[in-house]
PDB file of C-alpha atoms in Angstrom:
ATOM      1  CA  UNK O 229     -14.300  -8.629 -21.469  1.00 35.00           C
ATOM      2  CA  UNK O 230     -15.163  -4.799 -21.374  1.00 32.00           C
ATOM      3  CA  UNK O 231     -14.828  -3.371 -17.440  1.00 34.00           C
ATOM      4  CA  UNK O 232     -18.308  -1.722 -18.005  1.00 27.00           C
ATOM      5  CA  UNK O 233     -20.371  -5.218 -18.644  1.00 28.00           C
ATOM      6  CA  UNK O 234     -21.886  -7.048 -16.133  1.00 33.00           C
ATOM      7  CA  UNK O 235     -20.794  -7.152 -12.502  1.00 32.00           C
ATOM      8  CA  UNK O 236     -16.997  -6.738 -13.708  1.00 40.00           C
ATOM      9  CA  UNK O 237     -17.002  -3.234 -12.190  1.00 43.00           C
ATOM     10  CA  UNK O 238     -13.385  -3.412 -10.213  1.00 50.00           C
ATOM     11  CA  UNK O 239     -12.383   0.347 -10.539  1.00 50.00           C
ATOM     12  CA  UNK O 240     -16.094   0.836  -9.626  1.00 43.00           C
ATOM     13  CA  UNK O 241     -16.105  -1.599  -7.009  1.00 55.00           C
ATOM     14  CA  UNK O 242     -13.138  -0.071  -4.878  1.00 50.00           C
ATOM     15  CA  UNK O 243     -12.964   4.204  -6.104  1.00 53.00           C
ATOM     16  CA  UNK O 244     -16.648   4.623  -6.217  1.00 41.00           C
ATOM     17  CA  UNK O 245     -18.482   1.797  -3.681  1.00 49.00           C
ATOM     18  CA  UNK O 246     -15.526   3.009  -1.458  1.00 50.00           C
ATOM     19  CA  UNK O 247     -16.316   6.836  -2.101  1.00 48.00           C
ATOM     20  CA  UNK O 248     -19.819   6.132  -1.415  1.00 42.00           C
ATOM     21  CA  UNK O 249     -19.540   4.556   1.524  1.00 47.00           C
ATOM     22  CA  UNK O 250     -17.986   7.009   3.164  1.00 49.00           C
ATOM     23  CA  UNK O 251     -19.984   9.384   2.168  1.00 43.00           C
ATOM     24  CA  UNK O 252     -23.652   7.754   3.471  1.00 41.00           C
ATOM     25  CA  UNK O 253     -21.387   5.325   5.790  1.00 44.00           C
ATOM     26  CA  UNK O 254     -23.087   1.929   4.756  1.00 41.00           C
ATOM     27  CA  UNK O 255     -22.245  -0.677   2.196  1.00 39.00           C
ATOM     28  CA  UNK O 256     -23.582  -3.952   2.616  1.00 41.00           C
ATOM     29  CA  UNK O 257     -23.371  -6.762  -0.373  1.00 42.00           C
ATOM     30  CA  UNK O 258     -25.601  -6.813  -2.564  1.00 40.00           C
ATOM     31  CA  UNK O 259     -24.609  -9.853  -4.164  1.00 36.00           C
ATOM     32  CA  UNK O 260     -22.308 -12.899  -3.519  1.00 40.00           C
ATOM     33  CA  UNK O 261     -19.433 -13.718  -6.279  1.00 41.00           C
ATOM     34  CA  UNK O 262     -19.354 -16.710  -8.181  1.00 40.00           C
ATOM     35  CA  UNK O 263     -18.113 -19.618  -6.770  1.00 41.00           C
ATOM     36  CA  UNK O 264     -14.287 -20.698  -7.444  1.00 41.00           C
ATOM     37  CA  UNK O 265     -12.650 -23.969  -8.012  1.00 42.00           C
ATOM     38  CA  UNK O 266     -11.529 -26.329  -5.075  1.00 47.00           C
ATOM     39  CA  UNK O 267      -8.270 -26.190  -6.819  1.00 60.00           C
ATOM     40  CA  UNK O 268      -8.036 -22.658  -7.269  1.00 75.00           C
ATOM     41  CA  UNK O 269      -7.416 -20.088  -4.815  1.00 83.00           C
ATOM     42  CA  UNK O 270      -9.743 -16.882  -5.205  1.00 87.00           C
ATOM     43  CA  UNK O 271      -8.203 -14.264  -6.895  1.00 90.00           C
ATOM     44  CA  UNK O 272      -8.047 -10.203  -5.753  1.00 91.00           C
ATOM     45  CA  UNK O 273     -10.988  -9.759  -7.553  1.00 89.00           C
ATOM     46  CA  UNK O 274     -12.878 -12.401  -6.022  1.00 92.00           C
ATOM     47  CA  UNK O 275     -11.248 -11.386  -2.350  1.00 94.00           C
ATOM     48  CA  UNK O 276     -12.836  -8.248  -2.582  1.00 94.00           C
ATOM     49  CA  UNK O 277     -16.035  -8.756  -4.152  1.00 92.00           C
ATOM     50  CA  UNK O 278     -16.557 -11.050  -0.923  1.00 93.00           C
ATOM     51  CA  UNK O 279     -15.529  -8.742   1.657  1.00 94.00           C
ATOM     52  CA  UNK O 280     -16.370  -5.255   0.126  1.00 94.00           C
ATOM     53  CA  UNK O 281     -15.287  -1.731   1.816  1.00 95.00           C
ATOM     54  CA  UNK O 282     -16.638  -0.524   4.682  1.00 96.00           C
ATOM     55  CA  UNK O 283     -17.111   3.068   5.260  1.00 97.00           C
ATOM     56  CA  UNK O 284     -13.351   4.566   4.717  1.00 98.00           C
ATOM     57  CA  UNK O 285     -11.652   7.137   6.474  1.00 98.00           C
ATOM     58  CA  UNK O 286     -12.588  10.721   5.783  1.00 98.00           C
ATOM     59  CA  UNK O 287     -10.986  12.795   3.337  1.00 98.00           C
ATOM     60  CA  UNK O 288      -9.876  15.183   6.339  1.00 98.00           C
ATOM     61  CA  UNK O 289      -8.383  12.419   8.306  1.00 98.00           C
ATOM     62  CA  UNK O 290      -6.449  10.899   5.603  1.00 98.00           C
ATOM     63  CA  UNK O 291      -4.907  14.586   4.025  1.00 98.00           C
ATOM     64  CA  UNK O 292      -1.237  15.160   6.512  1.00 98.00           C
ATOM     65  CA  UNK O 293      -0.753  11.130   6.029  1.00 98.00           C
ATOM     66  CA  UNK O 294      -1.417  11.991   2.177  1.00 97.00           C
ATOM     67  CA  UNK O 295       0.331  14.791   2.010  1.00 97.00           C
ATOM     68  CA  UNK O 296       3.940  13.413   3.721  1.00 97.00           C
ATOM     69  CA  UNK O 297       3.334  10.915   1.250  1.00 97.00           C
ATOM     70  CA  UNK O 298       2.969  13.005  -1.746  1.00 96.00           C
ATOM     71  CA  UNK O 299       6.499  14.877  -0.875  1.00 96.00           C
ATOM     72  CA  UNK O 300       8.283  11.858  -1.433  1.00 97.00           C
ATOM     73  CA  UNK O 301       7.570  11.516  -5.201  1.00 96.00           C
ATOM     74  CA  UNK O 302      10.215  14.888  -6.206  1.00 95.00           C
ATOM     75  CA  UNK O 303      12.605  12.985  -3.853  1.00 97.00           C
ATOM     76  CA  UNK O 304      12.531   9.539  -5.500  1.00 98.00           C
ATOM     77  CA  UNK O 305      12.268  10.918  -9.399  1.00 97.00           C
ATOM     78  CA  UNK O 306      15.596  12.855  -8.123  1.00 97.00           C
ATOM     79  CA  UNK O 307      17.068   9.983  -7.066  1.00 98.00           C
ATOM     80  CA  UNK O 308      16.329   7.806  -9.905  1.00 98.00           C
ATOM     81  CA  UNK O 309      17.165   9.619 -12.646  1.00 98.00           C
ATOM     82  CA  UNK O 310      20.604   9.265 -10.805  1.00 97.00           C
ATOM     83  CA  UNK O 311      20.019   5.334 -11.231  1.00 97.00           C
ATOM     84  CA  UNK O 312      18.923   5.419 -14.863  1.00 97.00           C
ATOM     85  CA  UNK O 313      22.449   7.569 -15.832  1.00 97.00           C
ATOM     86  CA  UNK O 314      24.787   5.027 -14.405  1.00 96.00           C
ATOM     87  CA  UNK O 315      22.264   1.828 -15.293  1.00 96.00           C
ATOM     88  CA  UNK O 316      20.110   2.767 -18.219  1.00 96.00           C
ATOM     89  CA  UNK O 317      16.741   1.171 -18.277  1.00 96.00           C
ATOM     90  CA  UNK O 318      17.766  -2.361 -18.292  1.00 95.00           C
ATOM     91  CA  UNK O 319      16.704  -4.730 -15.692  1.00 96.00           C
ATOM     92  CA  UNK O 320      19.013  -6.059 -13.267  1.00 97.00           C
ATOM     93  CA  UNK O 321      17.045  -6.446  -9.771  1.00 97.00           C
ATOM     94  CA  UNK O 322      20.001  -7.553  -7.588  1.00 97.00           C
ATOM     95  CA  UNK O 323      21.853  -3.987  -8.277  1.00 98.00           C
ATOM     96  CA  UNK O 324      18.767  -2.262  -8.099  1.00 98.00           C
ATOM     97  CA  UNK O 325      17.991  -3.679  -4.633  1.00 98.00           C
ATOM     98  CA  UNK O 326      21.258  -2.709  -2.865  1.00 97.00           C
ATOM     99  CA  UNK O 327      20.465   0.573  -4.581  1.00 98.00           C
ATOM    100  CA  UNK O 328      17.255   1.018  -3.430  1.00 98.00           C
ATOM    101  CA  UNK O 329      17.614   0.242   0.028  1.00 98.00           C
ATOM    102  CA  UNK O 330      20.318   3.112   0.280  1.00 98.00           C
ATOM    103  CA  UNK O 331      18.694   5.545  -0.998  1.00 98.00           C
ATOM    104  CA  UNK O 332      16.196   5.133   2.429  1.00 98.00           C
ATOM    105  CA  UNK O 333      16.827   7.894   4.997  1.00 97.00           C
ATOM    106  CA  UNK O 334      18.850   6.092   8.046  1.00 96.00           C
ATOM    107  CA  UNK O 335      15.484   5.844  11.256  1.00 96.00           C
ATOM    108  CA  UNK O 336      14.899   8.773  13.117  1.00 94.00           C
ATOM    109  CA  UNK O 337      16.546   9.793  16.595  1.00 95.00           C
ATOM    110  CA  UNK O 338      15.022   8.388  19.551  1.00 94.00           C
ATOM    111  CA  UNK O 339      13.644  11.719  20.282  1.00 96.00           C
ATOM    112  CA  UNK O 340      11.843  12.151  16.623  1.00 96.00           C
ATOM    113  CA  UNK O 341      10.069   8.675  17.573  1.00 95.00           C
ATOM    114  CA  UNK O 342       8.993   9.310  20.649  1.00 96.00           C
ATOM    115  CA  UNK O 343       7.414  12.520  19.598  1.00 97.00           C
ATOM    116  CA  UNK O 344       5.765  10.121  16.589  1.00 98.00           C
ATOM    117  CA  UNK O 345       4.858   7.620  19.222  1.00 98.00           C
ATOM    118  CA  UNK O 346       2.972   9.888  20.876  1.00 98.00           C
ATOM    119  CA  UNK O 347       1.192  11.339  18.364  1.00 97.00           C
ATOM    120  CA  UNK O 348       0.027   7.082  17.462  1.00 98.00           C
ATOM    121  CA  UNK O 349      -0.874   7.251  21.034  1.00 98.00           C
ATOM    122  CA  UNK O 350      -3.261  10.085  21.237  1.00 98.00           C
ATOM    123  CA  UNK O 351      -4.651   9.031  17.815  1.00 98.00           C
ATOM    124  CA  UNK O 352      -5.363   5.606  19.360  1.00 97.00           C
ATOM    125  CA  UNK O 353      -7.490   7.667  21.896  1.00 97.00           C
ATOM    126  CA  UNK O 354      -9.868   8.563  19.180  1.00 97.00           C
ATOM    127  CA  UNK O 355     -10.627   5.201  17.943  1.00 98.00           C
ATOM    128  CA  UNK O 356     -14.144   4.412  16.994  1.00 98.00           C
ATOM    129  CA  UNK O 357     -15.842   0.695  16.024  1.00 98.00           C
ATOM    130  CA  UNK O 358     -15.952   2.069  12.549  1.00 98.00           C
ATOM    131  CA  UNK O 359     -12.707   3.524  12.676  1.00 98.00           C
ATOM    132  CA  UNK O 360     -11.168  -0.359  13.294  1.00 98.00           C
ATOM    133  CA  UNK O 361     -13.124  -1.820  10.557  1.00 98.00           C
ATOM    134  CA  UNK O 362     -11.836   0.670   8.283  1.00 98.00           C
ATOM    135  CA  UNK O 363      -8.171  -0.068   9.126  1.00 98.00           C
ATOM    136  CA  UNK O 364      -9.057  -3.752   9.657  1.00 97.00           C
ATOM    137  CA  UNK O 365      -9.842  -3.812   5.873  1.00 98.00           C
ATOM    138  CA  UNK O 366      -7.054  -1.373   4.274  1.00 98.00           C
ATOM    139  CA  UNK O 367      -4.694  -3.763   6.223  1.00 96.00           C
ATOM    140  CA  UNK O 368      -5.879  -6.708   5.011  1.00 96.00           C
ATOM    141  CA  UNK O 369      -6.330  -5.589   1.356  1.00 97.00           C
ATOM    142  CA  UNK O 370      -3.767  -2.599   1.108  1.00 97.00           C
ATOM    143  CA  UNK O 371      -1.246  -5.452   0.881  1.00 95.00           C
ATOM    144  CA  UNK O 372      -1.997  -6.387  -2.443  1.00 96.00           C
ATOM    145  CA  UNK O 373      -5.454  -7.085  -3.863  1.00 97.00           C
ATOM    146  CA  UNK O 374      -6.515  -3.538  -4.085  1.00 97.00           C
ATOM    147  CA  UNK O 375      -3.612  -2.555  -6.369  1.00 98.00           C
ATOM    148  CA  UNK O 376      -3.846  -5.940  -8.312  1.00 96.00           C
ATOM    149  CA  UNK O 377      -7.756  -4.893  -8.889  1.00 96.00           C
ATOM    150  CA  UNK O 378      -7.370  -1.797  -9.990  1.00 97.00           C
ATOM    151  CA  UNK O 379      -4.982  -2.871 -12.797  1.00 96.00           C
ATOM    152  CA  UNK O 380      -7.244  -5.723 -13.738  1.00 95.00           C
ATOM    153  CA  UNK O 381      -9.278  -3.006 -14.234  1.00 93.00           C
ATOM    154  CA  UNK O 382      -7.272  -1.080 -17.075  1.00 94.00           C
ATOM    155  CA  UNK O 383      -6.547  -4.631 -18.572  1.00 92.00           C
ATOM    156  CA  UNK O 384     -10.302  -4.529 -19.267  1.00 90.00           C
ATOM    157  CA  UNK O 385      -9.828  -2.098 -21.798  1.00 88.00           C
ATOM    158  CA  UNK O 386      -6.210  -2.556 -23.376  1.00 92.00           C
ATOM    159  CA  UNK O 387      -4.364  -5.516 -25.500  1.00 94.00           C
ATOM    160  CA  UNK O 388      -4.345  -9.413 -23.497  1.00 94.00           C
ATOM    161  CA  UNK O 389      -0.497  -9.203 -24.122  1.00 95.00           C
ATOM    162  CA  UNK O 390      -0.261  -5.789 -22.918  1.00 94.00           C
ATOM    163  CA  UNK O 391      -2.407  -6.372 -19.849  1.00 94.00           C
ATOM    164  CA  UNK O 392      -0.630  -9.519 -18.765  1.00 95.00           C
ATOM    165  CA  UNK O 393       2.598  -7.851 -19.751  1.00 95.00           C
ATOM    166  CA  UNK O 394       1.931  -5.542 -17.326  1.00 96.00           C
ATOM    167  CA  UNK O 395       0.509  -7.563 -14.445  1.00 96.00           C
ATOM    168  CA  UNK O 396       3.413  -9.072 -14.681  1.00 96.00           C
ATOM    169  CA  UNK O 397       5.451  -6.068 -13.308  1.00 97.00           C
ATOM    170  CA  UNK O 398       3.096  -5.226 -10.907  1.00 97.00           C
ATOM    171  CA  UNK O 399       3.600  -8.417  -9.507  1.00 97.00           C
ATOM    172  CA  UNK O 400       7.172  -7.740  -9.524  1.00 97.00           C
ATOM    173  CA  UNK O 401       7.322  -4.831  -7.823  1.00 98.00           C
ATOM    174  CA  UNK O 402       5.236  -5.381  -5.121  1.00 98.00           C
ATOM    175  CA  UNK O 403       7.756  -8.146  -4.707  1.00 97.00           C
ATOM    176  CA  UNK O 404      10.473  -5.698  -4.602  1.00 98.00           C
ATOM    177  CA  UNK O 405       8.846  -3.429  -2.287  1.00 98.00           C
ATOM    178  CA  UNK O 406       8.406  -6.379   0.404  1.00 97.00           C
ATOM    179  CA  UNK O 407      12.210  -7.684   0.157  1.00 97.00           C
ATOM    180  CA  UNK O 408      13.508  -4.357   0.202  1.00 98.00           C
ATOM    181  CA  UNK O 409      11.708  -3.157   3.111  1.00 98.00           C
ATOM    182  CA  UNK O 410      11.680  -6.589   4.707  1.00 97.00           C
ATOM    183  CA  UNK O 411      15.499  -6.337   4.507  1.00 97.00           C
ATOM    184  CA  UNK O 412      16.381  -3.225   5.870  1.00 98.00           C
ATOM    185  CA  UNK O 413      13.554  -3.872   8.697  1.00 97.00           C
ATOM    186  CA  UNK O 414      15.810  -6.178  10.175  1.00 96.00           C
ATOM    187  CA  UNK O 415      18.412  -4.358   9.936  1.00 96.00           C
ATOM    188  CA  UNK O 416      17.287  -0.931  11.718  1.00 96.00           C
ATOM    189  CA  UNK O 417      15.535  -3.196  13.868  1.00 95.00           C
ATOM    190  CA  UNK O 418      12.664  -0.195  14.523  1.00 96.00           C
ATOM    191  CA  UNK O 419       9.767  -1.821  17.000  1.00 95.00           C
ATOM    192  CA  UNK O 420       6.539  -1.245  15.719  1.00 96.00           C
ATOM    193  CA  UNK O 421       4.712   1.353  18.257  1.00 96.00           C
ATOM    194  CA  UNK O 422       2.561  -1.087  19.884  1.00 95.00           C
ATOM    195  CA  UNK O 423       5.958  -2.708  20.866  1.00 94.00           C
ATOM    196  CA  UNK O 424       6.770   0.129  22.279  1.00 93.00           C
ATOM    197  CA  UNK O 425       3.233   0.558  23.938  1.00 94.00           C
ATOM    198  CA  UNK O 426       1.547  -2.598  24.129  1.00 92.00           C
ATOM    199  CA  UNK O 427      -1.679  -1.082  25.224  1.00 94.00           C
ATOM    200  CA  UNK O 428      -1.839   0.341  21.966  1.00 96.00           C
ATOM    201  CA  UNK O 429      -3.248  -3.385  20.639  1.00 94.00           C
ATOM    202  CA  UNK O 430      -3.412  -5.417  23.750  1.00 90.00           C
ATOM    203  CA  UNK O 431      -4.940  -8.134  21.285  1.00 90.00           C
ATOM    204  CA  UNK O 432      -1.153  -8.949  20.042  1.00 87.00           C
ATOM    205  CA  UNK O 433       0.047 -10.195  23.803  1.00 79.00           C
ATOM    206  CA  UNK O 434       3.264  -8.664  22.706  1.00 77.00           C
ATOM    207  CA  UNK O 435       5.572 -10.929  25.049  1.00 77.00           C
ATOM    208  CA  UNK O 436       7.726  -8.915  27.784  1.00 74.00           C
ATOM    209  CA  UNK O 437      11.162  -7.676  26.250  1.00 72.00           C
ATOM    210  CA  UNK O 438       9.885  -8.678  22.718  1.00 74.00           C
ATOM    211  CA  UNK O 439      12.186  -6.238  20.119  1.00 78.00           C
ATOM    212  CA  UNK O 440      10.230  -7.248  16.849  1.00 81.00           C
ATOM    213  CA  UNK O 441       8.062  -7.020  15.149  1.00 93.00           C
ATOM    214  CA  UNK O 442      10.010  -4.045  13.682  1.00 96.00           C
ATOM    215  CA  UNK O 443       8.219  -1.193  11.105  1.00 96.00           C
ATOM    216  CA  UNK O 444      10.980   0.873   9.491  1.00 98.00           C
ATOM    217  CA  UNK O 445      10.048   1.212   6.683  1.00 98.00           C
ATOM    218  CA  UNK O 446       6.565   0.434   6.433  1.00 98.00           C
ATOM    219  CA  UNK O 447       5.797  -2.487   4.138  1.00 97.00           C
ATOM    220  CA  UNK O 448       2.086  -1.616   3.543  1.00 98.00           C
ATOM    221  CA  UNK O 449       3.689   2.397   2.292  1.00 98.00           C
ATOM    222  CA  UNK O 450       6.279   0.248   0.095  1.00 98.00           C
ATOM    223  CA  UNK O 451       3.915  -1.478  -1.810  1.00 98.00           C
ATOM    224  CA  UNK O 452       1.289   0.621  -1.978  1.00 98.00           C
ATOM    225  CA  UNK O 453       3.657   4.052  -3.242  1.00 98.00           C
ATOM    226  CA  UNK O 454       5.054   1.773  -6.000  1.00 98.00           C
ATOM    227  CA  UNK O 455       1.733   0.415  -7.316  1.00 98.00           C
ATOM    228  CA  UNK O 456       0.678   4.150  -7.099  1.00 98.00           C
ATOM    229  CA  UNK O 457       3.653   5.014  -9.342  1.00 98.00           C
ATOM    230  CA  UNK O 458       3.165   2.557 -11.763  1.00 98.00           C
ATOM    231  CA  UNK O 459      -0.645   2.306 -11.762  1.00 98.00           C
ATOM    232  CA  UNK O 460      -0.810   6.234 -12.426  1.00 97.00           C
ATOM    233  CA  UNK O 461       1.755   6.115 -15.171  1.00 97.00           C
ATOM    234  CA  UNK O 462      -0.393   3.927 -16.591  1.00 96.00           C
ATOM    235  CA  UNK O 463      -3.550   5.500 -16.021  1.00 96.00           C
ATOM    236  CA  UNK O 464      -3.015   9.393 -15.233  1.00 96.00           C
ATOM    237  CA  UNK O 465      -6.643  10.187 -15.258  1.00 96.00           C
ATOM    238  CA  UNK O 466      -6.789   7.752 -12.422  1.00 96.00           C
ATOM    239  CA  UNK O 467      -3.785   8.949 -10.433  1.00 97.00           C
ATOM    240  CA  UNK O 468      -6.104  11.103  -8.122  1.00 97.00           C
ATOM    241  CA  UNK O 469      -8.158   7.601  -7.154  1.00 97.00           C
ATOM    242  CA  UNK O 470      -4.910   5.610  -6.879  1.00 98.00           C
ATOM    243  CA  UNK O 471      -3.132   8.448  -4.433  1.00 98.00           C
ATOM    244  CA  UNK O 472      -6.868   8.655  -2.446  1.00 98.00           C
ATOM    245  CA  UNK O 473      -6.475   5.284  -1.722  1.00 98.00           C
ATOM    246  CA  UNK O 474      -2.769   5.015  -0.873  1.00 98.00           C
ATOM    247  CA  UNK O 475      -3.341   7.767   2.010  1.00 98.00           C
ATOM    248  CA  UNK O 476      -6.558   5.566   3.166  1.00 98.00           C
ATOM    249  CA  UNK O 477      -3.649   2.363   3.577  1.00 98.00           C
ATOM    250  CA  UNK O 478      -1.357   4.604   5.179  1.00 98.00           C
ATOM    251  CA  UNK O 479      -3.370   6.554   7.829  1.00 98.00           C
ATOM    252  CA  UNK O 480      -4.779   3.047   8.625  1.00 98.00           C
ATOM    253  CA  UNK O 481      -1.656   1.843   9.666  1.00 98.00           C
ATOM    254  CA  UNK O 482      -0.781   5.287  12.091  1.00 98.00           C
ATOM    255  CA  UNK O 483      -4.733   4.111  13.042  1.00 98.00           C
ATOM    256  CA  UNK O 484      -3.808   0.778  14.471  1.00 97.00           C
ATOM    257  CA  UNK O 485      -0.063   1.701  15.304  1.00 97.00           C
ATOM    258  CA  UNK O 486       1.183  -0.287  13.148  1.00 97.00           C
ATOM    259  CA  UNK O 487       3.924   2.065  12.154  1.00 98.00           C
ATOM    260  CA  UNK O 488       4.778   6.004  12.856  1.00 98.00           C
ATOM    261  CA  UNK O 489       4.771   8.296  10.280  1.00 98.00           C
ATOM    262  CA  UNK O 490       8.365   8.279   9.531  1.00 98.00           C
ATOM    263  CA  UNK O 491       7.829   4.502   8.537  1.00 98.00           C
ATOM    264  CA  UNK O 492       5.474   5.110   6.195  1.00 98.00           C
ATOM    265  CA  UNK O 493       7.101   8.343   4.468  1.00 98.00           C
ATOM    266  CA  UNK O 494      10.522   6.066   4.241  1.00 98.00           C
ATOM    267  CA  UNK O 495       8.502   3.393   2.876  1.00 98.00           C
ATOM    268  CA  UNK O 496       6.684   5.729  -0.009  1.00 98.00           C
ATOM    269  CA  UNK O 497      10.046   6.916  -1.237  1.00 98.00           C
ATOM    270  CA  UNK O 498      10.909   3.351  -1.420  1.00 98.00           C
ATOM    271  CA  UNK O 499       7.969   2.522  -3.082  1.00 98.00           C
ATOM    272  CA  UNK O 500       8.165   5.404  -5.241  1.00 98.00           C
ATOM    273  CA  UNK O 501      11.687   4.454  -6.534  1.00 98.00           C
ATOM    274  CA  UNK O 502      10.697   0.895  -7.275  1.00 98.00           C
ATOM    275  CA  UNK O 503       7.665   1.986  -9.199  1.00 98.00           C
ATOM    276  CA  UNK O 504       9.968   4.183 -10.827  1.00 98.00           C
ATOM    277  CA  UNK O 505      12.183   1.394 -11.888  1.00 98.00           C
ATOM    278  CA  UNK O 506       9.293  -0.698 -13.242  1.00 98.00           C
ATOM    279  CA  UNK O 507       8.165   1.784 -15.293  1.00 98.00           C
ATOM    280  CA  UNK O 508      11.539   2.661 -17.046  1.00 97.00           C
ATOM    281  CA  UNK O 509      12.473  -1.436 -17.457  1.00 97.00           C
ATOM    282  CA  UNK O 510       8.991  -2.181 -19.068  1.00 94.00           C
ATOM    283  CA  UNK O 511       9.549   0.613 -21.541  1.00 92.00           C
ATOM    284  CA  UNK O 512       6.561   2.686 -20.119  1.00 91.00           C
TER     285      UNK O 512
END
């Protein structure tokens, strides 16, 4: 079905009902989507059609979260055309996994998170209603459905085989992205910042001496820096939208202290390197 008939809008739906709402600062459904099976769970599409975007961040807020992010790309293209000499292009995710997860900086000193932890502190200060429904939604969707909709949306317009071909590796490395960084969470054993501070959200009744849960490297930067880096292979004329949207996940998650900014930058150069990797097994 063409992405232009109809109420099939998806790249419409999140780059330019996103755009516009923070631009006037007011989206409210227009419409309700169709219902779904019993059996069925509701897809990313349908997720998202029933719980559109708020008004977003603002371009200015996002840009130093998008820009650390954006540095990380040279790093991981470095790095994996180190992986490609010794492994070629063929698939073999249990190598590529170890290899992955060395390749991510060692955590910070104490000092270097304290200084982030402040910084999540004094941004906390500045929180608005708005500002939490923002971040409310970029956590909720950043996870997945927003990268899974905008590839349904270039599937609109290319080959079934091709598009499922490559849903498919989307799938698979968002996968990668959480094991990796779920992994080597527990290893470095980094508390999120409102362990650290748990007036930063006193909704999570963090219990006295809890250690976990632990953010280095981010999850949300993992997954979202490798659909980035496959999605804009794919799509280059779309790379701007998908890189917009990345730094909207991430400064969400500094927004809520959910992570400091060295999480997230560790977790876009793993993210980067496992987009990387899907694009050079899939033959892209």
């Amino acid at each position: 079905m063409n992405a232009l008939r109809g109420i099939k809008l998806p790249y419409a739906l999140i780059a330019l009902l996103a755009v516009a709402a923070v631009s006037v600062g007011v989206l409210r459904p227009q419409w309700v989507a169709a219902a779904t099976s019993m059996k069925k769970k509701p897809g990313a599409t349908e997720r998202i059609k029933q719980d559109l975007p708020p008004k977003l961040f603002t371009d200015a807020e996002i840009a130093p979260i998008g820009k650390e992010a954006a540095t990380q790309r040279k790093k991981a293209d470095s790095l994996f055309a180190k992986w490609t000499a010794q492994h070629g292009t063929t698939r073999d995710d249990k190598a590529f996994t170890a290899w992955a997860a060395a390749q991510v900086p060692a955590p910070p000193s104490a000092a270097q998170r304290t200084a982030e932890l402040r910084q999540v502190q004094a941004l906390a200060k500045t929180r608005t209603a708005a500002g939490k429904k923002a971040a409310t939604w970029l956590e909720l969707h950043g996870k997945k459905d927003i990268w899974k909709l905008y590839l349904h949306d270039q599937r609109e317009l290319i080959p079934a085989a091709q598009g499922t071909a490559e849903k498919a590796e989307l799938k698979a490395a968002l996968k990668l992205a959480k094991t990796i960084s779920d992994r080597l969470a527990a290893e470095d054993k980094q508390p999120a910042p409102f362990v650290l501070d748990p007036t930063l959200r006193p909704e999570k009744q963090i219990k006295p001496g809890a250690k976990g849960p632990y953010s280095y490297p981010s999850r949300h930067a993992a997954r979202a820096a490798a659909a980035v880096t496959f999605l804009g292979a794919l799509a280059p004329h779309r790379a701007a939208d998908y890189e917009w949207m990345r730094a909207e996940v991430l400064y969400s998650r500094l927004y809520m202290a959910g992570h400091v900014t060295s999480d997230l930058t560790a977790g876009t150069l793993l993210g980067d390197l496992i987009g990387d990797y899907e694009l050079a097994v899939g033959g892209h």
